mmCIF file of C-alpha atoms in Angstrom:
data_model
loop_
_atom_site.group_PDB
_atom_site.id
_atom_site.type_symbol
_atom_site.label_atom_id
_atom_site.label_comp_id
_atom_site.label_asym_id
_atom_site.label_seq_id
_atom_site.Cartn_x
_atom_site.Cartn_y
_atom_site.Cartn_z
ATOM 1 C CA MET A 22 0.012 0.029 -0.065
ATOM 2 C CA VAL A 23 2.851 2.404 0.679
ATOM 3 C CA GLY A 24 4.033 1.854 -3.040
ATOM 4 C CA ASP A 25 0.389 2.629 -4.179
ATOM 5 C CA LEU A 26 0.365 5.807 -1.997
ATOM 6 C CA LYS A 27 3.739 6.952 -3.369
ATOM 7 C CA THR A 28 2.465 6.419 -7.018
ATOM 8 C CA GLY A 29 -0.803 8.362 -6.170
ATOM 9 C CA HIS A 30 1.404 11.142 -4.730
ATOM 10 C CA LEU A 31 3.453 11.292 -8.012
ATOM 11 C CA LEU A 32 0.225 11.526 -9.930
ATOM 12 C CA GLY A 33 -1.024 14.338 -7.754
ATOM 13 C CA ALA A 34 -3.806 12.521 -6.019
ATOM 14 C CA SER A 35 -4.861 13.833 -2.646
ATOM 15 C CA PRO A 36 -4.270 11.724 0.472
ATOM 16 C CA ALA A 37 -7.951 11.637 1.283
ATOM 17 C CA SER A 38 -8.996 10.377 -2.255
ATOM 18 C CA GLN A 39 -6.190 7.801 -2.020
ATOM 19 C CA PHE A 40 -7.465 6.575 1.397
ATOM 20 C CA TRP A 41 -11.016 6.219 0.143
ATOM 21 C CA ALA A 42 -9.829 4.454 -2.960
ATOM 22 C CA GLN A 43 -7.918 2.024 -0.807
ATOM 23 C CA VAL A 44 -10.936 1.340 1.367
ATOM 24 C CA ALA A 45 -13.115 0.667 -1.763
ATOM 25 C CA GLY A 46 -10.462 -1.323 -3.366
ATOM 26 C CA SER A 47 -9.931 -3.579 -0.232
ATOM 27 C CA PHE A 48 -13.632 -4.135 0.098
ATOM 28 C CA LEU A 49 -13.932 -5.216 -3.648
ATOM 29 C CA GLY A 50 -10.549 -7.138 -3.423
ATOM 30 C CA ILE A 51 -11.864 -9.467 -0.672
ATOM 31 C CA TRP A 52 -14.613 -10.708 -2.982
ATOM 32 C CA LEU A 53 -12.737 -10.530 -6.270
ATOM 33 C CA SER A 54 -9.711 -12.424 -5.061
ATOM 34 C CA VAL A 55 -11.862 -15.479 -3.892
ATOM 35 C CA ILE A 56 -13.676 -15.319 -7.268
ATOM 36 C CA LEU A 57 -10.363 -15.186 -9.258
ATOM 37 C CA PHE A 58 -8.811 -17.918 -6.978
ATOM 38 C CA VAL A 59 -11.669 -20.229 -7.927
ATOM 39 C CA LEU A 60 -11.348 -19.262 -11.594
ATOM 40 C CA PHE A 61 -7.632 -20.018 -11.658
ATOM 41 C CA ALA A 62 -7.851 -23.256 -9.539
ATOM 42 C CA SER A 63 -10.551 -24.441 -12.052
ATOM 43 C CA ALA A 64 -8.316 -23.498 -15.132
ATOM 44 C CA TYR A 65 -5.191 -24.833 -13.501
ATOM 45 C CA PRO A 66 -5.959 -27.644 -11.058
ATOM 46 C CA CYS A 67 -2.215 -27.749 -10.292
ATOM 47 C CA ILE A 68 -2.604 -24.632 -8.068
ATOM 48 C CA THR A 69 -4.464 -26.658 -5.397
ATOM 49 C CA ASP A 70 -3.079 -30.127 -6.160
ATOM 50 C CA LEU A 71 0.728 -30.310 -5.883
ATOM 51 C CA SER A 72 0.830 -33.823 -7.399
ATOM 52 C CA ILE A 73 -0.265 -32.463 -10.762
ATOM 53 C CA GLU A 74 2.508 -31.201 -13.016
ATOM 54 C CA CYS A 75 1.943 -27.467 -13.734
ATOM 55 C CA THR A 76 3.489 -25.934 -16.894
ATOM 56 C CA ALA A 77 1.099 -22.842 -17.127
ATOM 57 C CA PHE A 78 3.085 -20.907 -14.689
ATOM 58 C CA GLY A 79 6.781 -20.285 -13.922
ATOM 59 C CA MET A 80 7.095 -22.859 -11.361
ATOM 60 C CA PRO A 81 10.701 -21.841 -10.458
ATOM 61 C CA ALA A 82 9.175 -18.564 -9.093
ATOM 62 C CA VAL A 83 6.699 -20.450 -7.133
ATOM 63 C CA SER A 84 9.406 -22.724 -5.768
ATOM 64 C CA ALA A 85 11.292 -19.719 -4.706
ATOM 65 C CA TRP A 86 8.554 -18.276 -2.769
ATOM 66 C CA ARG A 87 7.680 -21.762 -1.266
ATOM 67 C CA SER A 88 11.289 -22.004 -0.129
ATOM 68 C CA VAL A 89 11.092 -18.485 1.463
ATOM 69 C CA THR A 90 7.958 -19.571 3.300
ATOM 70 C CA GLU A 91 9.522 -22.857 4.493
ATOM 71 C CA ALA A 92 12.668 -20.933 5.568
ATOM 72 C CA VAL A 93 10.683 -18.559 7.885
ATOM 73 C CA THR A 94 8.293 -21.034 9.254
ATOM 74 C CA ARG A 95 10.206 -24.304 9.831
ATOM 75 C CA PRO A 96 12.041 -24.769 13.208
ATOM 76 C CA GLU A 97 15.170 -25.810 11.293
ATOM 77 C CA LEU A 98 16.644 -23.674 8.523
ATOM 78 C CA PRO A 99 16.215 -25.775 5.253
ATOM 79 C CA ILE A 100 18.926 -23.917 3.434
ATOM 80 C CA PRO A 101 22.700 -24.124 3.587
ATOM 81 C CA PRO A 102 24.435 -21.775 6.059
ATOM 82 C CA SER A 103 26.281 -20.040 3.159
ATOM 83 C CA SER A 104 22.909 -19.039 1.782
ATOM 84 C CA ALA A 105 21.793 -17.487 5.053
ATOM 85 C CA LYS A 106 25.021 -15.641 5.399
ATOM 86 C CA THR A 107 24.827 -14.294 1.800
ATOM 87 C CA ALA A 108 21.213 -13.059 2.455
ATOM 88 C CA ILE A 109 22.332 -11.331 5.788
ATOM 89 C CA VAL A 110 25.286 -9.639 3.910
ATOM 90 C CA LEU A 111 23.120 -8.524 1.027
ATOM 91 C CA GLY A 112 20.482 -7.159 3.560
ATOM 92 C CA ILE A 113 23.008 -5.152 5.287
ATOM 93 C CA ALA A 114 24.400 -3.854 2.108
ATOM 94 C CA ALA A 115 20.949 -2.810 0.924
ATOM 95 C CA ALA A 116 20.204 -1.077 4.290
ATOM 96 C CA LEU A 117 23.591 0.739 4.205
ATOM 97 C CA THR A 118 23.082 1.777 0.524
ATOM 98 C CA VAL A 119 20.262 4.116 1.473
ATOM 99 C CA PRO A 120 22.052 6.455 3.912
ATOM 100 C CA ILE A 121 25.280 6.328 1.748
ATOM 101 C CA LYS A 122 23.314 7.338 -1.360
ATOM 102 C CA HIS A 123 21.723 10.360 0.278
ATOM 103 C CA LEU A 124 24.514 11.482 2.644
ATOM 104 C CA LEU A 125 27.752 10.714 0.603
ATOM 105 C CA VAL A 126 27.024 10.418 -3.066
ATOM 106 C CA PRO A 127 26.659 13.720 -4.977
ATOM 107 C CA GLU A 128 23.177 14.274 -6.335
ATOM 108 C CA GLU A 129 24.246 14.031 -10.002
ATOM 109 C CA TYR A 130 25.565 10.446 -9.481
ATOM 110 C CA ARG A 131 22.718 9.115 -7.353
ATOM 111 C CA SER A 132 20.843 7.681 -10.164
ATOM 112 C CA TRP A 133 23.891 5.195 -10.607
ATOM 113 C CA VAL A 134 23.466 3.806 -7.240
ATOM 114 C CA PRO A 135 21.921 0.223 -7.557
ATOM 115 C CA ASN A 136 18.256 -0.220 -6.843
ATOM 116 C CA TRP A 137 18.140 -3.165 -4.355
ATOM 117 C CA SER A 138 14.412 -3.848 -5.011
ATOM 118 C CA GLY A 139 15.110 -4.460 -8.556
ATOM 119 C CA ILE A 140 18.063 -6.721 -7.776
ATOM 120 C CA GLY A 141 15.908 -8.620 -5.352
ATOM 121 C CA LEU A 142 13.313 -9.310 -7.960
ATOM 122 C CA GLY A 143 15.982 -11.012 -9.935
ATOM 123 C CA PHE A 144 16.523 -13.585 -7.246
ATOM 124 C CA VAL A 145 12.768 -14.498 -6.978
ATOM 125 C CA VAL A 146 11.655 -14.027 -10.578
ATOM 126 C CA PRO A 147 13.730 -16.355 -12.670
ATOM 127 C CA GLN A 148 11.954 -16.044 -15.906
ATOM 128 C CA ALA A 149 13.998 -14.021 -18.328
ATOM 129 C CA TYR A 150 11.201 -11.938 -19.867
ATOM 130 C CA TYR A 151 10.515 -10.013 -16.617
ATOM 131 C CA PRO A 152 14.093 -8.614 -16.397
ATOM 132 C CA ILE A 153 14.145 -7.956 -20.070
ATOM 133 C CA ALA A 154 10.870 -6.032 -19.898
ATOM 134 C CA MET A 155 12.219 -4.085 -16.934
ATOM 135 C CA VAL A 156 15.402 -3.109 -18.763
ATOM 136 C CA ILE A 157 13.455 -2.204 -21.914
ATOM 137 C CA GLY A 158 10.930 -0.178 -19.822
ATOM 138 C CA ALA A 159 13.695 1.597 -17.920
ATOM 139 C CA HIS A 160 15.457 2.589 -21.164
ATOM 140 C CA VAL A 161 12.250 3.895 -22.678
ATOM 141 C CA ALA A 162 11.451 5.763 -19.499
ATOM 142 C CA HIS A 163 14.980 7.385 -19.371
ATOM 143 C CA TYR A 164 14.810 8.459 -23.024
ATOM 144 C CA TRP A 165 11.263 9.747 -22.759
ATOM 145 C CA GLU A 166 11.894 11.679 -19.547
ATOM 146 C CA GLY A 167 15.140 13.246 -21.112
ATOM 147 C CA ARG A 168 13.258 14.211 -24.248
ATOM 148 C CA SER A 169 10.092 15.530 -22.778
ATOM 149 C CA SER A 170 9.883 15.519 -18.881
ATOM 150 C CA ALA A 171 6.511 17.246 -18.986
ATOM 151 C CA SER A 172 4.775 14.572 -21.070
ATOM 152 C CA TRP A 173 6.527 11.897 -18.939
ATOM 153 C CA GLU A 174 5.081 13.344 -15.698
ATOM 154 C CA ILE A 175 1.583 13.281 -17.282
ATOM 155 C CA TRP A 176 1.727 9.972 -19.182
ATOM 156 C CA GLY A 177 4.633 7.917 -18.081
ATOM 157 C CA TYR A 178 3.520 6.434 -14.747
ATOM 158 C CA SER A 179 -0.141 5.916 -16.060
ATOM 159 C CA LEU A 180 1.128 4.135 -19.128
ATOM 160 C CA SER A 181 3.463 1.870 -17.047
ATOM 161 C CA ALA A 182 0.670 1.106 -14.549
ATOM 162 C CA GLY A 183 -1.705 0.368 -17.530
ATOM 163 C CA LEU A 184 0.781 -2.088 -19.015
ATOM 164 C CA ILE A 185 1.150 -3.955 -15.758
ATOM 165 C CA ALA A 186 -2.482 -4.136 -15.151
ATOM 166 C CA GLY A 187 -2.929 -5.293 -18.869
ATOM 167 C CA GLU A 188 -0.829 -8.280 -18.204
ATOM 168 C CA GLY A 189 -2.882 -9.217 -15.231
ATOM 169 C CA ILE A 190 -6.071 -8.873 -17.056
ATOM 170 C CA GLY A 191 -4.630 -10.943 -19.906
ATOM 171 C CA GLY A 192 -3.844 -13.670 -17.495
ATOM 172 C CA MET A 193 -7.507 -13.552 -16.186
ATOM 173 C CA LEU A 194 -8.864 -13.695 -19.678
ATOM 174 C CA THR A 195 -6.537 -16.649 -20.510
ATOM 175 C CA ALA A 196 -7.838 -18.523 -17.415
ATOM 176 C CA ILE A 197 -11.476 -17.991 -18.588
ATOM 177 C CA LEU A 198 -10.658 -19.325 -22.082
ATOM 178 C CA VAL A 199 -9.110 -22.336 -20.374
ATOM 179 C CA VAL A 200 -12.118 -23.046 -18.354
ATOM 180 C CA LEU A 201 -14.317 -22.690 -21.398
ATOM 181 C CA GLY A 202 -12.008 -24.968 -23.405
ATOM 182 C CA ILE A 203 -11.225 -22.534 -26.065
ATOM 183 C CA ASP A 204 -7.673 -21.599 -25.064
ATOM 184 C CA GLY A 205 -4.510 -21.826 -27.263
ATOM 185 C CA GLN A 206 -4.042 -25.593 -26.290
ATOM 186 C CA ALA A 207 -7.365 -26.313 -27.998
ATOM 187 C CA LEU A 208 -7.608 -23.723 -30.877
ATOM 188 C CA GLY A 209 -4.005 -22.204 -31.011
ATOM 189 C CA THR A 210 -2.010 -22.141 -34.175
ATOM 190 C CA GLY A 211 1.690 -22.602 -34.751
ATOM 191 C CA ILE A 212 1.948 -19.345 -36.881
ATOM 192 C CA GLY A 213 5.095 -17.528 -35.506
ATOM 193 C CA CYS A 214 6.248 -20.472 -33.518
ATOM 194 C CA PRO A 215 9.357 -22.565 -34.243
ATOM 195 C CA ARG A 216 8.626 -25.381 -36.797
ATOM 196 C CA GLY A 217 4.999 -24.322 -36.838
ATOM 197 C CA VAL A 218 4.248 -26.138 -33.602
ATOM 198 C CA TYR A 219 1.960 -24.318 -31.185
ATOM 199 C CA CYS A 220 4.198 -22.702 -28.508
ATOM 200 C CA GLY A 221 1.747 -20.513 -26.547
#
């Protein structure tokens, strides 16, 4: 929610309107999350039955989060001591980077200080297309803001949020098509895929 409030602040929304939007969104989200879970569980039974192989999602990402959950809930640490030490060192480095960036690094060089949130995503999201999309988006944003900062302030964040939301809506529509039996596995073509074999 803190990230949402920051985005709203950047877009010029008032704190009161953001608060009531969060209240309305939370109320609707309670019901929509249940409906969407039932939809996705119906489309992809592997979500609720771990004995079924699931190829529709990036299972390495799921495995990474499952490992995180086990690491913080099990009495014994299910990871090598070297991994725990590395995580502690990286956490300390990330915490120290913030005061160093704002107290010691000149303002004109601060944009070159690594963003630890982006680095952390690389550890838990192993699919290559997410980092590629992030790099492309960052370059487009940098070029756009440099060429026309006024239009970037008006449209940049909204466009970025729309692209992210569009991917989520696309995933929901895909699940509906799977439930109806008219998804790519049933009606897809091999056009644009290697050797003409469906690859969706």
